[in-house]
PDB file of C-alpha atoms in Angstrom:
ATOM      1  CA  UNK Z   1       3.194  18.291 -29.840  1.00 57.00           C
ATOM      2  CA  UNK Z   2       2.094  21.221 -32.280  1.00 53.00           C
ATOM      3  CA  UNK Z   3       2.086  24.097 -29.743  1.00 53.00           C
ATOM      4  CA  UNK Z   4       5.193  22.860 -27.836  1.00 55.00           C
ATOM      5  CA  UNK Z   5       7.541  22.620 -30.984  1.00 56.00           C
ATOM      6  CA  UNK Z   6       5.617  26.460 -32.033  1.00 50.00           C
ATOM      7  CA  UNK Z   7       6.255  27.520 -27.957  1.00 53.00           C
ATOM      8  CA  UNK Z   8       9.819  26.600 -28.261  1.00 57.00           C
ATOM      9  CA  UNK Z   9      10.556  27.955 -31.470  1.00 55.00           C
ATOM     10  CA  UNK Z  10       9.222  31.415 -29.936  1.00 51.00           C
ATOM     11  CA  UNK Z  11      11.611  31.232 -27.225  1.00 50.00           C
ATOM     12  CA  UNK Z  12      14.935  30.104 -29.148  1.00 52.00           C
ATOM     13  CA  UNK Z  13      14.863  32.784 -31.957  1.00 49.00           C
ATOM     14  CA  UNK Z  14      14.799  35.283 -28.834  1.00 47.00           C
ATOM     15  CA  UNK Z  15      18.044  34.139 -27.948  1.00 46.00           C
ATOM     16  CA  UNK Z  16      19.633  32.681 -31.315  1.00 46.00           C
ATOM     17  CA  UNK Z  17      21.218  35.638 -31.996  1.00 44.00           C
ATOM     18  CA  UNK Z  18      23.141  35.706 -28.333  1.00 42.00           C
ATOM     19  CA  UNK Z  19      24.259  31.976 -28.841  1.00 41.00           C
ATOM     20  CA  UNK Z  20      24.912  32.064 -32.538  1.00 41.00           C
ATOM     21  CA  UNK Z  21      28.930  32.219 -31.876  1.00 41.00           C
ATOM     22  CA  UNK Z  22      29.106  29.192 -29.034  1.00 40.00           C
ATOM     23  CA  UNK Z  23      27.353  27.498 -31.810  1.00 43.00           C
ATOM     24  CA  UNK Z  24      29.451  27.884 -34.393  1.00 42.00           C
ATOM     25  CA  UNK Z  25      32.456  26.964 -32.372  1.00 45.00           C
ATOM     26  CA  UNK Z  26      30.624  23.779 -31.518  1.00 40.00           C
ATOM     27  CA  UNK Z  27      29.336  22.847 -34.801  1.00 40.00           C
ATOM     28  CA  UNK Z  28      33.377  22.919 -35.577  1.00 40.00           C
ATOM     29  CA  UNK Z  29      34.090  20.129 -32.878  1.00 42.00           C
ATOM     30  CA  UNK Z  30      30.991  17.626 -34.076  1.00 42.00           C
ATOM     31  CA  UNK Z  31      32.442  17.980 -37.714  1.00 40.00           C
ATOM     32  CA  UNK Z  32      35.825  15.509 -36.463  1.00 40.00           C
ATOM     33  CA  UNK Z  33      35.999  12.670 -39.015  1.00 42.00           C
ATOM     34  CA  UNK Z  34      38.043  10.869 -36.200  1.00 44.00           C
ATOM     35  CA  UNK Z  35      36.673   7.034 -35.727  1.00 48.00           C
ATOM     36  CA  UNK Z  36      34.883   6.527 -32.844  1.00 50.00           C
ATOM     37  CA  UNK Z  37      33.810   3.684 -30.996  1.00 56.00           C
ATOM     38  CA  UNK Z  38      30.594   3.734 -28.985  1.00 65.00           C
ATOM     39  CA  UNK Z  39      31.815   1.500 -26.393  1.00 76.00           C
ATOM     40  CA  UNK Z  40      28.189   1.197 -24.787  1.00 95.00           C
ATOM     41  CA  UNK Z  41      28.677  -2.263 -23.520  1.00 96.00           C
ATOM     42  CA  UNK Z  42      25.597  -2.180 -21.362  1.00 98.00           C
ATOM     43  CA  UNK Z  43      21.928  -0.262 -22.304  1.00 98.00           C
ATOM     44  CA  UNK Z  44      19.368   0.484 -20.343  1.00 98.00           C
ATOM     45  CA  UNK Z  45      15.897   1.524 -21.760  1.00 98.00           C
ATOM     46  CA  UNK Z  46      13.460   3.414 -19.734  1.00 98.00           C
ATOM     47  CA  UNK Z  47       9.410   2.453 -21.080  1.00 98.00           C
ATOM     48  CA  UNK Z  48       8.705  -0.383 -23.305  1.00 98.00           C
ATOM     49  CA  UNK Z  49       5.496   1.059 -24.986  1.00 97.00           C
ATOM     50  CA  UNK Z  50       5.150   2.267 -28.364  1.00 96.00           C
ATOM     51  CA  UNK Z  51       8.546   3.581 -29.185  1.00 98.00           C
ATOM     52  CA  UNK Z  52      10.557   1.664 -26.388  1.00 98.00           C
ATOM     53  CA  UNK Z  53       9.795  -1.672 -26.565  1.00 98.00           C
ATOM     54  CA  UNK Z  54      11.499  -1.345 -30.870  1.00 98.00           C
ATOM     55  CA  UNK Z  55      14.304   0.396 -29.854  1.00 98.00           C
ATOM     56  CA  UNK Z  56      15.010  -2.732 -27.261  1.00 98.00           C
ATOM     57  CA  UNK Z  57      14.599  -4.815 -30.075  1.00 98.00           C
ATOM     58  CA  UNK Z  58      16.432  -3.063 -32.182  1.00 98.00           C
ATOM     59  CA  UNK Z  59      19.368  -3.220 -29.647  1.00 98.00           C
ATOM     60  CA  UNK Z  60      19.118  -6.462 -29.096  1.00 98.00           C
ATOM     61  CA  UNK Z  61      18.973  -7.624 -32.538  1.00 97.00           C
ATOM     62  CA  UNK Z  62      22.011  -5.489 -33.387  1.00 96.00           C
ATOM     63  CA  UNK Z  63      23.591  -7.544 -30.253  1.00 96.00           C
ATOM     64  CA  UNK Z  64      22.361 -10.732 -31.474  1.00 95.00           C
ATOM     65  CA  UNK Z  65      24.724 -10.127 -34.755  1.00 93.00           C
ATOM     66  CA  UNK Z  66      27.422  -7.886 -33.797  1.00 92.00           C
ATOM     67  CA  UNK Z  67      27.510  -8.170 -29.741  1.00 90.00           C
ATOM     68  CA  UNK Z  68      27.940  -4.632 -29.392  1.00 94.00           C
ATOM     69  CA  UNK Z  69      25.995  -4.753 -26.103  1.00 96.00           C
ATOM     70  CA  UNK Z  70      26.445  -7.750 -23.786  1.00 96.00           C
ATOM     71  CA  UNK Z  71      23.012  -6.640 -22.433  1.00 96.00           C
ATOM     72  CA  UNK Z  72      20.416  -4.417 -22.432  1.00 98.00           C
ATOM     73  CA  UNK Z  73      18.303  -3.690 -19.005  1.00 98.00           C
ATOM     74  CA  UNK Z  74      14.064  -3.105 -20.400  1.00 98.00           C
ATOM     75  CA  UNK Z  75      13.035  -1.218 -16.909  1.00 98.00           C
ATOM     76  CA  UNK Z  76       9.740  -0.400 -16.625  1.00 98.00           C
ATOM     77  CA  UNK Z  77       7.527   0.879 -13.151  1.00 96.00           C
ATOM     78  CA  UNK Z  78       5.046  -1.466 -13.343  1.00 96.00           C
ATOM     79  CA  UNK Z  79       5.210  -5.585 -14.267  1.00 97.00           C
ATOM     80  CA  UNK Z  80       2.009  -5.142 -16.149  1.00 97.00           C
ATOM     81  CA  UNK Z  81       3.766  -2.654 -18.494  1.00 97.00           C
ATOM     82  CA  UNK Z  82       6.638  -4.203 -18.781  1.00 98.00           C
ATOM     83  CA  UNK Z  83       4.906  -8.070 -19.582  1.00 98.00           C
ATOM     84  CA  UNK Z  84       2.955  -5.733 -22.126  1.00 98.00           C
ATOM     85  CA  UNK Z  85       6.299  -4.444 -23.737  1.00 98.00           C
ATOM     86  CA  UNK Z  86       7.825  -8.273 -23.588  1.00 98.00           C
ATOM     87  CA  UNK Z  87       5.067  -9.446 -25.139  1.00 98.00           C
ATOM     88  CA  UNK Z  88       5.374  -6.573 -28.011  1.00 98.00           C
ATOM     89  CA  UNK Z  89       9.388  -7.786 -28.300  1.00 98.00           C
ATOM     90  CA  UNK Z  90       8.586 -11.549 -28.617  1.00 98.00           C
ATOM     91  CA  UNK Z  91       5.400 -11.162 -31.300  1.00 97.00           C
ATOM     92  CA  UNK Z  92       7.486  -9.098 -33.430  1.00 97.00           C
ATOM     93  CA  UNK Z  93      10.395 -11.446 -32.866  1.00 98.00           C
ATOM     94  CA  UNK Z  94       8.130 -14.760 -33.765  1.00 97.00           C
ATOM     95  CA  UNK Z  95       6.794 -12.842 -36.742  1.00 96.00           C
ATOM     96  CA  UNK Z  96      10.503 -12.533 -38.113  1.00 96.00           C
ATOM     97  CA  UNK Z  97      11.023 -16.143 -37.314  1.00 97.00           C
ATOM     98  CA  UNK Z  98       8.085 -17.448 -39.393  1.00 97.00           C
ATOM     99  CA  UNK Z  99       8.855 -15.323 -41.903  1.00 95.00           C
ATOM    100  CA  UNK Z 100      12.665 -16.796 -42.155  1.00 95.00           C
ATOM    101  CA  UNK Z 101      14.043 -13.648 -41.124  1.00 95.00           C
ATOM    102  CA  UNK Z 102      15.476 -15.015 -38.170  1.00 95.00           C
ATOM    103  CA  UNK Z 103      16.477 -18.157 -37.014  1.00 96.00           C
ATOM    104  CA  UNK Z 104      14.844 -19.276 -33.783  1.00 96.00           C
ATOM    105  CA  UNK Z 105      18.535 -20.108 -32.757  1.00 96.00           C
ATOM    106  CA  UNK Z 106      19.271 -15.789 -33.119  1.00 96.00           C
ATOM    107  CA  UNK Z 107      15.757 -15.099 -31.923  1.00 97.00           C
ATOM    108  CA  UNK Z 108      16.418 -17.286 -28.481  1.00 97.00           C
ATOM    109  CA  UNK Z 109      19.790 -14.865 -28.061  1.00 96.00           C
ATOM    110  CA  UNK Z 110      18.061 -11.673 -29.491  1.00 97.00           C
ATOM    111  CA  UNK Z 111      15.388 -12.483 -26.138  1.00 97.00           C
ATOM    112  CA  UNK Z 112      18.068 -14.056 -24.083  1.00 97.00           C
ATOM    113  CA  UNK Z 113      20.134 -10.227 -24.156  1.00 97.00           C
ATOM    114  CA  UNK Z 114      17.254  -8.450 -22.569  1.00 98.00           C
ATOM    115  CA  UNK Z 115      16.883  -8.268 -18.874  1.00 98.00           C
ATOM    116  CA  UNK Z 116      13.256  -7.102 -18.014  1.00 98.00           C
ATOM    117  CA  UNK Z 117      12.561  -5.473 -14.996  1.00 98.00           C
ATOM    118  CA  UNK Z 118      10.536  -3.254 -12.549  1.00 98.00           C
ATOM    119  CA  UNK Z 119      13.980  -2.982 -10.290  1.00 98.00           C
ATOM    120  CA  UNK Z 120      15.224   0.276 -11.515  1.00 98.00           C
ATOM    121  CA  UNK Z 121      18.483  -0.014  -9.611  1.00 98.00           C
ATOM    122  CA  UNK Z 122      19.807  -2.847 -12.131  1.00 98.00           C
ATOM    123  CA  UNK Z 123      20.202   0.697 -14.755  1.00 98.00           C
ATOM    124  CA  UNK Z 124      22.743   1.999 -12.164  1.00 98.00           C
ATOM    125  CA  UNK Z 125      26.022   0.155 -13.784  1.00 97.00           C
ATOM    126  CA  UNK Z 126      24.591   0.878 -17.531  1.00 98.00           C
ATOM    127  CA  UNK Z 127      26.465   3.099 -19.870  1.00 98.00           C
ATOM    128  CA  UNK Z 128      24.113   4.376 -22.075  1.00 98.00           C
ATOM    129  CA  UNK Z 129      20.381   4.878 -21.522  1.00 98.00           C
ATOM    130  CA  UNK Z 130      17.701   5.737 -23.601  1.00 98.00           C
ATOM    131  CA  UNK Z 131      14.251   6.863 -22.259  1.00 98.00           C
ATOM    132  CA  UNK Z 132      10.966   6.828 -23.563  1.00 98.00           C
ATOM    133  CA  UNK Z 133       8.434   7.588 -21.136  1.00 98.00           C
ATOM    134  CA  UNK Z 134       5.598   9.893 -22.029  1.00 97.00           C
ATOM    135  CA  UNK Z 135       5.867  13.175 -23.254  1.00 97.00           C
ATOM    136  CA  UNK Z 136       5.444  14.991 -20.325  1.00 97.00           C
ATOM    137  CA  UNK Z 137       8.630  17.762 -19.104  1.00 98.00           C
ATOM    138  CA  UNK Z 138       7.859  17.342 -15.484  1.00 98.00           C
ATOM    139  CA  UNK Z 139       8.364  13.299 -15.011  1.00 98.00           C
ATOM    140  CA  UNK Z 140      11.494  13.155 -17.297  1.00 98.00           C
ATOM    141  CA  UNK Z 141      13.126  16.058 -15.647  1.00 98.00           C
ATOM    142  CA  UNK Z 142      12.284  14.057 -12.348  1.00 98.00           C
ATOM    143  CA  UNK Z 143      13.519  10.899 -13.431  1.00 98.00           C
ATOM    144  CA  UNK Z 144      16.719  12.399 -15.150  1.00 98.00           C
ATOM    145  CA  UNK Z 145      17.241  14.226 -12.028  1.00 98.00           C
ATOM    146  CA  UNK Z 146      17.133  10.784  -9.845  1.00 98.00           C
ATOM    147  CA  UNK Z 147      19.123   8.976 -12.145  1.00 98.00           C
ATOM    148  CA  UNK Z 148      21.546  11.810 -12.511  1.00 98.00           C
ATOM    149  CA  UNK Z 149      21.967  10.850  -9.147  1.00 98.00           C
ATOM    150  CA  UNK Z 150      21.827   7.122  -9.212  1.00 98.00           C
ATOM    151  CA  UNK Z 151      24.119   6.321 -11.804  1.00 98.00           C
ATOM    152  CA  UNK Z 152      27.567   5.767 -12.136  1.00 98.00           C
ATOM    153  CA  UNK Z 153      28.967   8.934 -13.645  1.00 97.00           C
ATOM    154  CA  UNK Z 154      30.196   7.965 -16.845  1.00 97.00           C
ATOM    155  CA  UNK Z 155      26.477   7.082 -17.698  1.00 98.00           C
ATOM    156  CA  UNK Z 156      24.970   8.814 -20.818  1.00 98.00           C
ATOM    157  CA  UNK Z 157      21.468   9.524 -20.989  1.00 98.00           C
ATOM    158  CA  UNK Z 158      19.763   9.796 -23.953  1.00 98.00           C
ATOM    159  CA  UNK Z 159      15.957  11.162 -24.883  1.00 98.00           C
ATOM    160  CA  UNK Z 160      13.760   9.924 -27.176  1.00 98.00           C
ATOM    161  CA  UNK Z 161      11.415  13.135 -26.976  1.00 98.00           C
ATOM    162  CA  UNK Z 162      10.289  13.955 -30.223  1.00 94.00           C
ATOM    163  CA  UNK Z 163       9.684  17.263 -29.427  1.00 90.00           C
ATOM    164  CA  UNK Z 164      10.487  18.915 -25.667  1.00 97.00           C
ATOM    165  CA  UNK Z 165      13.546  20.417 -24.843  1.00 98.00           C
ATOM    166  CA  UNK Z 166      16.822  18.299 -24.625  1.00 98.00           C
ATOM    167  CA  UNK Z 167      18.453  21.191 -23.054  1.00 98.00           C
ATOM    168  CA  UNK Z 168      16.093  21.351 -20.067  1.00 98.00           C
ATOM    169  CA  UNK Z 169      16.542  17.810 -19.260  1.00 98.00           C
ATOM    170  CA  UNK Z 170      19.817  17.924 -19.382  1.00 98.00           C
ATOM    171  CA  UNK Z 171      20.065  20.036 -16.752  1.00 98.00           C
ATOM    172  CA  UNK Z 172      18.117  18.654 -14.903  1.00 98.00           C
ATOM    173  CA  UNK Z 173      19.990  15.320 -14.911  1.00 98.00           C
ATOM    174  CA  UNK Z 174      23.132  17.191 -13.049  1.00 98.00           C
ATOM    175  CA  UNK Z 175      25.282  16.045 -15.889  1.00 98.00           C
ATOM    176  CA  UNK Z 176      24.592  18.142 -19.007  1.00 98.00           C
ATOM    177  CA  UNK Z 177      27.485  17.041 -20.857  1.00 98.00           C
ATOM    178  CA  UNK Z 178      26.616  13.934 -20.926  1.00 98.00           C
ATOM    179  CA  UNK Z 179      22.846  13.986 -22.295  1.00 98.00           C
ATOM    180  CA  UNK Z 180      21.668  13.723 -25.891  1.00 98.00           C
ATOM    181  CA  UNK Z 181      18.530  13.277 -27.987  1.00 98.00           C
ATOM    182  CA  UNK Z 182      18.299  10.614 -29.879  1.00 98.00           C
ATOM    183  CA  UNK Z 183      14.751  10.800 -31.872  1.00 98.00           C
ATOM    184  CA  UNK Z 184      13.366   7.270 -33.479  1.00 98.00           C
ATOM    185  CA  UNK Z 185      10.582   7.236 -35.844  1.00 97.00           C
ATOM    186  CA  UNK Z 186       7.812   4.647 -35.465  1.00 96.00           C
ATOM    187  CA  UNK Z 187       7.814   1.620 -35.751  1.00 96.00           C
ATOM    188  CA  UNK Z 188      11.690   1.362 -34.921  1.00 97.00           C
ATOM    189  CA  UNK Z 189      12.084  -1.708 -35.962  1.00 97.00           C
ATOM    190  CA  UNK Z 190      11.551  -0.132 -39.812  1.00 95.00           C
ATOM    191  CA  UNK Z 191      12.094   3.384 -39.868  1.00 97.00           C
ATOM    192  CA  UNK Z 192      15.644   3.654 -40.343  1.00 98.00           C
ATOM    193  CA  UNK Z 193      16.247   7.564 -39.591  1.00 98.00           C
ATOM    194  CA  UNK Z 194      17.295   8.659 -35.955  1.00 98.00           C
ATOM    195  CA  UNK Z 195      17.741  12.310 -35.488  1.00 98.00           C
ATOM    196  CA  UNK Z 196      20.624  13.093 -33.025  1.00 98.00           C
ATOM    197  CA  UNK Z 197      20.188  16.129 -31.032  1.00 98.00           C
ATOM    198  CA  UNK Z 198      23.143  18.155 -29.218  1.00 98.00           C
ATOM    199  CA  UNK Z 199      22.578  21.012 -26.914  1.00 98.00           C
ATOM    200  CA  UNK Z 200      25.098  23.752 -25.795  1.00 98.00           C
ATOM    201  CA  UNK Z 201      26.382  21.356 -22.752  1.00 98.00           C
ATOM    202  CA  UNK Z 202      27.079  18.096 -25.080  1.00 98.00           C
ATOM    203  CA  UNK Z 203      31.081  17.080 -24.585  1.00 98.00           C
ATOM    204  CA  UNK Z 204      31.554  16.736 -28.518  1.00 98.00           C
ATOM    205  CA  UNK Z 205      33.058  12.614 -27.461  1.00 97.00           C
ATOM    206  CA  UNK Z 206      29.725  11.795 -26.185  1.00 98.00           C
ATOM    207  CA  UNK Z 207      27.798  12.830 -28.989  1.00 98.00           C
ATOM    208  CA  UNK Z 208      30.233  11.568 -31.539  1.00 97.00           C
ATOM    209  CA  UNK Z 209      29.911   8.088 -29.358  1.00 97.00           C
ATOM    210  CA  UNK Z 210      26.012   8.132 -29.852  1.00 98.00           C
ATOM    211  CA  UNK Z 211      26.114   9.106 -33.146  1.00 98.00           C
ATOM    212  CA  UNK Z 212      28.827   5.923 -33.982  1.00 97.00           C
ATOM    213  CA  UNK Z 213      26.295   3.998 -31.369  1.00 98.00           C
ATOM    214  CA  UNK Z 214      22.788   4.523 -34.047  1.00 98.00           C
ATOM    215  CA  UNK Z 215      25.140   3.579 -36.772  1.00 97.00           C
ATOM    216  CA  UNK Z 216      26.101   0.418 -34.767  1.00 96.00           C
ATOM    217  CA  UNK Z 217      22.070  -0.656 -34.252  1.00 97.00           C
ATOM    218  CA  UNK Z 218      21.995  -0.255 -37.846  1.00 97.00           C
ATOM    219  CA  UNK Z 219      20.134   3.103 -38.105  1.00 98.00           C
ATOM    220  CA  UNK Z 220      20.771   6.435 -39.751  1.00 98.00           C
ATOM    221  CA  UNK Z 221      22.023   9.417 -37.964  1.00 98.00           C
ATOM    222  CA  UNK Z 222      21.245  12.861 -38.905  1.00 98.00           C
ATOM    223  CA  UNK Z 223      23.104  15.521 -36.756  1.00 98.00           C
ATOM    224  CA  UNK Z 224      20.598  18.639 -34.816  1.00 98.00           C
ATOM    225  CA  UNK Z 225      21.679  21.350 -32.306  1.00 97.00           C
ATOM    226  CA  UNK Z 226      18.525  21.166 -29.439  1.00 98.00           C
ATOM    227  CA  UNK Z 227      15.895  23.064 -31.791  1.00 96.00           C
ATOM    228  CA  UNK Z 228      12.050  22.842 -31.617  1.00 94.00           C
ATOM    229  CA  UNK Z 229      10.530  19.712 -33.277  1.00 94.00           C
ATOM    230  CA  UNK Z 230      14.395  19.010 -34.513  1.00 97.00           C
ATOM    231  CA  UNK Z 231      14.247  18.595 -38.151  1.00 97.00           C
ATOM    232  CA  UNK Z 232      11.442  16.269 -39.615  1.00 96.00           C
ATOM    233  CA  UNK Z 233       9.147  17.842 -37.104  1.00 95.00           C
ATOM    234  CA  UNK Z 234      10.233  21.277 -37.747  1.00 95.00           C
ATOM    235  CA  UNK Z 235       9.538  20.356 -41.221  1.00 94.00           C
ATOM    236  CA  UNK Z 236       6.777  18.301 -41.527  1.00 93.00           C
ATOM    237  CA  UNK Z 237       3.893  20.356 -38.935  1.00 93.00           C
ATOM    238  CA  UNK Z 238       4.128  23.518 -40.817  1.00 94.00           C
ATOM    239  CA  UNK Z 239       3.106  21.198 -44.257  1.00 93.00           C
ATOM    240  CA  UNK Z 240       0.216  20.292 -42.425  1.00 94.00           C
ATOM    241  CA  UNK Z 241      -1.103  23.170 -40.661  1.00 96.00           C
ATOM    242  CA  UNK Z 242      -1.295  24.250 -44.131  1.00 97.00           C
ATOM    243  CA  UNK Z 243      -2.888  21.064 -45.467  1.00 96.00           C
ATOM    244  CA  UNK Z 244      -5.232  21.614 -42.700  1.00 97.00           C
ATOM    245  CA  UNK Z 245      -5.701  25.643 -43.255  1.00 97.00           C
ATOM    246  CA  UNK Z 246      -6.318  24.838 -47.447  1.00 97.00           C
ATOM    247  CA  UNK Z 247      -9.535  22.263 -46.118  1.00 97.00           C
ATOM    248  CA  UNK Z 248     -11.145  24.359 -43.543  1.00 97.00           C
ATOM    249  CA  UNK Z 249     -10.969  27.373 -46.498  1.00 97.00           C
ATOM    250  CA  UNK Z 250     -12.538  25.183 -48.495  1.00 97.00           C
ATOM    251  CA  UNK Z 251     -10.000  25.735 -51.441  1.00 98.00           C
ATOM    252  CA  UNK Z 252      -9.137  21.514 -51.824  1.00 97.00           C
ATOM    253  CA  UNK Z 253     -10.566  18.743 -50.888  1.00 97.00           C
ATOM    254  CA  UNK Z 254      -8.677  16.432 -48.334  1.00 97.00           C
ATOM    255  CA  UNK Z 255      -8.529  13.988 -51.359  1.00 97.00           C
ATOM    256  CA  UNK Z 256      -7.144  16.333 -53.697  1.00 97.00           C
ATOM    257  CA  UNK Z 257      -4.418  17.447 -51.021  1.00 96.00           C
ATOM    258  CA  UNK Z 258      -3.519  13.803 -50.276  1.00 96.00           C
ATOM    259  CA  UNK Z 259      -3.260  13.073 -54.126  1.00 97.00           C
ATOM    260  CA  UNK Z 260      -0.997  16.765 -54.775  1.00 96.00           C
ATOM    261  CA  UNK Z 261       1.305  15.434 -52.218  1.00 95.00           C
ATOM    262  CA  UNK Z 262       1.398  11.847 -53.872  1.00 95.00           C
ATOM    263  CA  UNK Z 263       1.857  12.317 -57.218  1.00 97.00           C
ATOM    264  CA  UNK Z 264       3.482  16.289 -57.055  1.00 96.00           C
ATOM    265  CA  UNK Z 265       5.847  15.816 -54.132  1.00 91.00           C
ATOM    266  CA  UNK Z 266       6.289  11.843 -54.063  1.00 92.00           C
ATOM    267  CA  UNK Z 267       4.815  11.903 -50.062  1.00 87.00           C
ATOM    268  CA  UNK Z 268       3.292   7.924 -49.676  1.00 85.00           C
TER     269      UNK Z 268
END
């Protein structure tokens, strides 16, 4: 993840310059304070491991109380991933429920809204999907190009990548305009931030509908043009590079770093 968000960086301040004025004329049309409603009746979600399988939950537990998505299509390729993501839904789920966080009346519906399947077809009549697979360019650009061609055209498609390009994907979907990031922080079901990441091609309705759509799900929304490692990321590696870079020196200990950070900075 290091080198790719320090690769990309490389590349865009070549051209920053070049794009600086598209920019600015776009950054006008994402300020609109005009309401907007999501409207993303149905979600898919591509990969139920680590980050996927919480931000089905999530969905589904923002269904469960608001019914913002009548349901929400878990596709995986294989049934033994997508049992293994189930399984990761429903222990979290009980765990609420025994901690009377959730009645087993909401946790039947929260489990009730998701479909689970290996049948990748059933994402074809979705409205908004959200994928994350692993972080590798080559298989999302092949699946966004297949379901670019799949789905019905009013689909959005939406990245979890936490650090590739959004841009490059979008392109490769055939439908640029309608393709976002949209960057959870793990474990979903806690971390309330989810960055929101335009690129050039982004009609300024569909990202104003995602951003309304992470508000909806009960998350926060911070706004990013496509830019390597996005914010936090952007933020947060070059900190510990130099963490790192102040231990090999040998000029602090790794417990005297962790405890300047703690009680200097207020890091956890």
């Amino acid at each position: 993840m290091i080198s790719s968000i320090f690769t990309r960086a490389a590349t865009a301040s070549s051209s920053r310059n070049a794009t600086a004025a598209i920019g600015k004329g776009i950054l006008r049309q994402f300020s609109s304070s005009t309401p907007i409603n999501s409207s993303f009746d149905k979600l898919g979600v591509i990969g139920l491991g680590l980050m996927g399988h919480g931000i089905a939950q999530t969905a589904a537990m923002a269904a469960t109380k608001n019914n913002i998505h009548s349901s929400i299509i878990a596709y995986e390729t294989d049934s033994t991933f997508l049992d293994k993501g189930k399984d990761r839904i429903q222990s979290s789920v009980d765990k609420l429920v025994s901690k009377e966080r959730l009645t087993s009346s909401d946790a039947e519906t929260l489990m009730n809204k998701i479909t689970f399947t290996t049948d990748r077809s059933a994402l074809n009549d979705t409205d908004l999907i959200v994928e994350a697979i692993i972080e590798n360019m080559d298989l999302k650009k092949n699946l966004y190009s297949e379901l670019g061609k799949e789905c019905k055209p009013s689909t959005i498609f939406a990245s979890n990548t936490s650090s590739l390009s959004i841009t490059e994907m979008a392109m490769a979907s055939g439908r640029p305009d309608k393709f976002v990031g949209v960057h959870f922080f793990n474990p979903v079901q806690i971390m309330k931030l989810v960055e929101v990441i335009r690129t050039d091609h982004t009609d300024p309705v569909v990202f104003d509908q995602c951003m309304q759509w992470v508000s909806d799900i009960g998350k926060v929304g911070v706004k990013c043009r496509d830019t390597p490692g996005f914010i936090v990321n952007r933020l947060l590696v070059p900190n510990l590079m130099q963490a790192i870079a102040l231990v090999e020196r040998g000029d602090a200990s790794v417990k005297d770093v962790d405890l300047s950070m703690q009680l200097g900075a207020g890091h956890p």
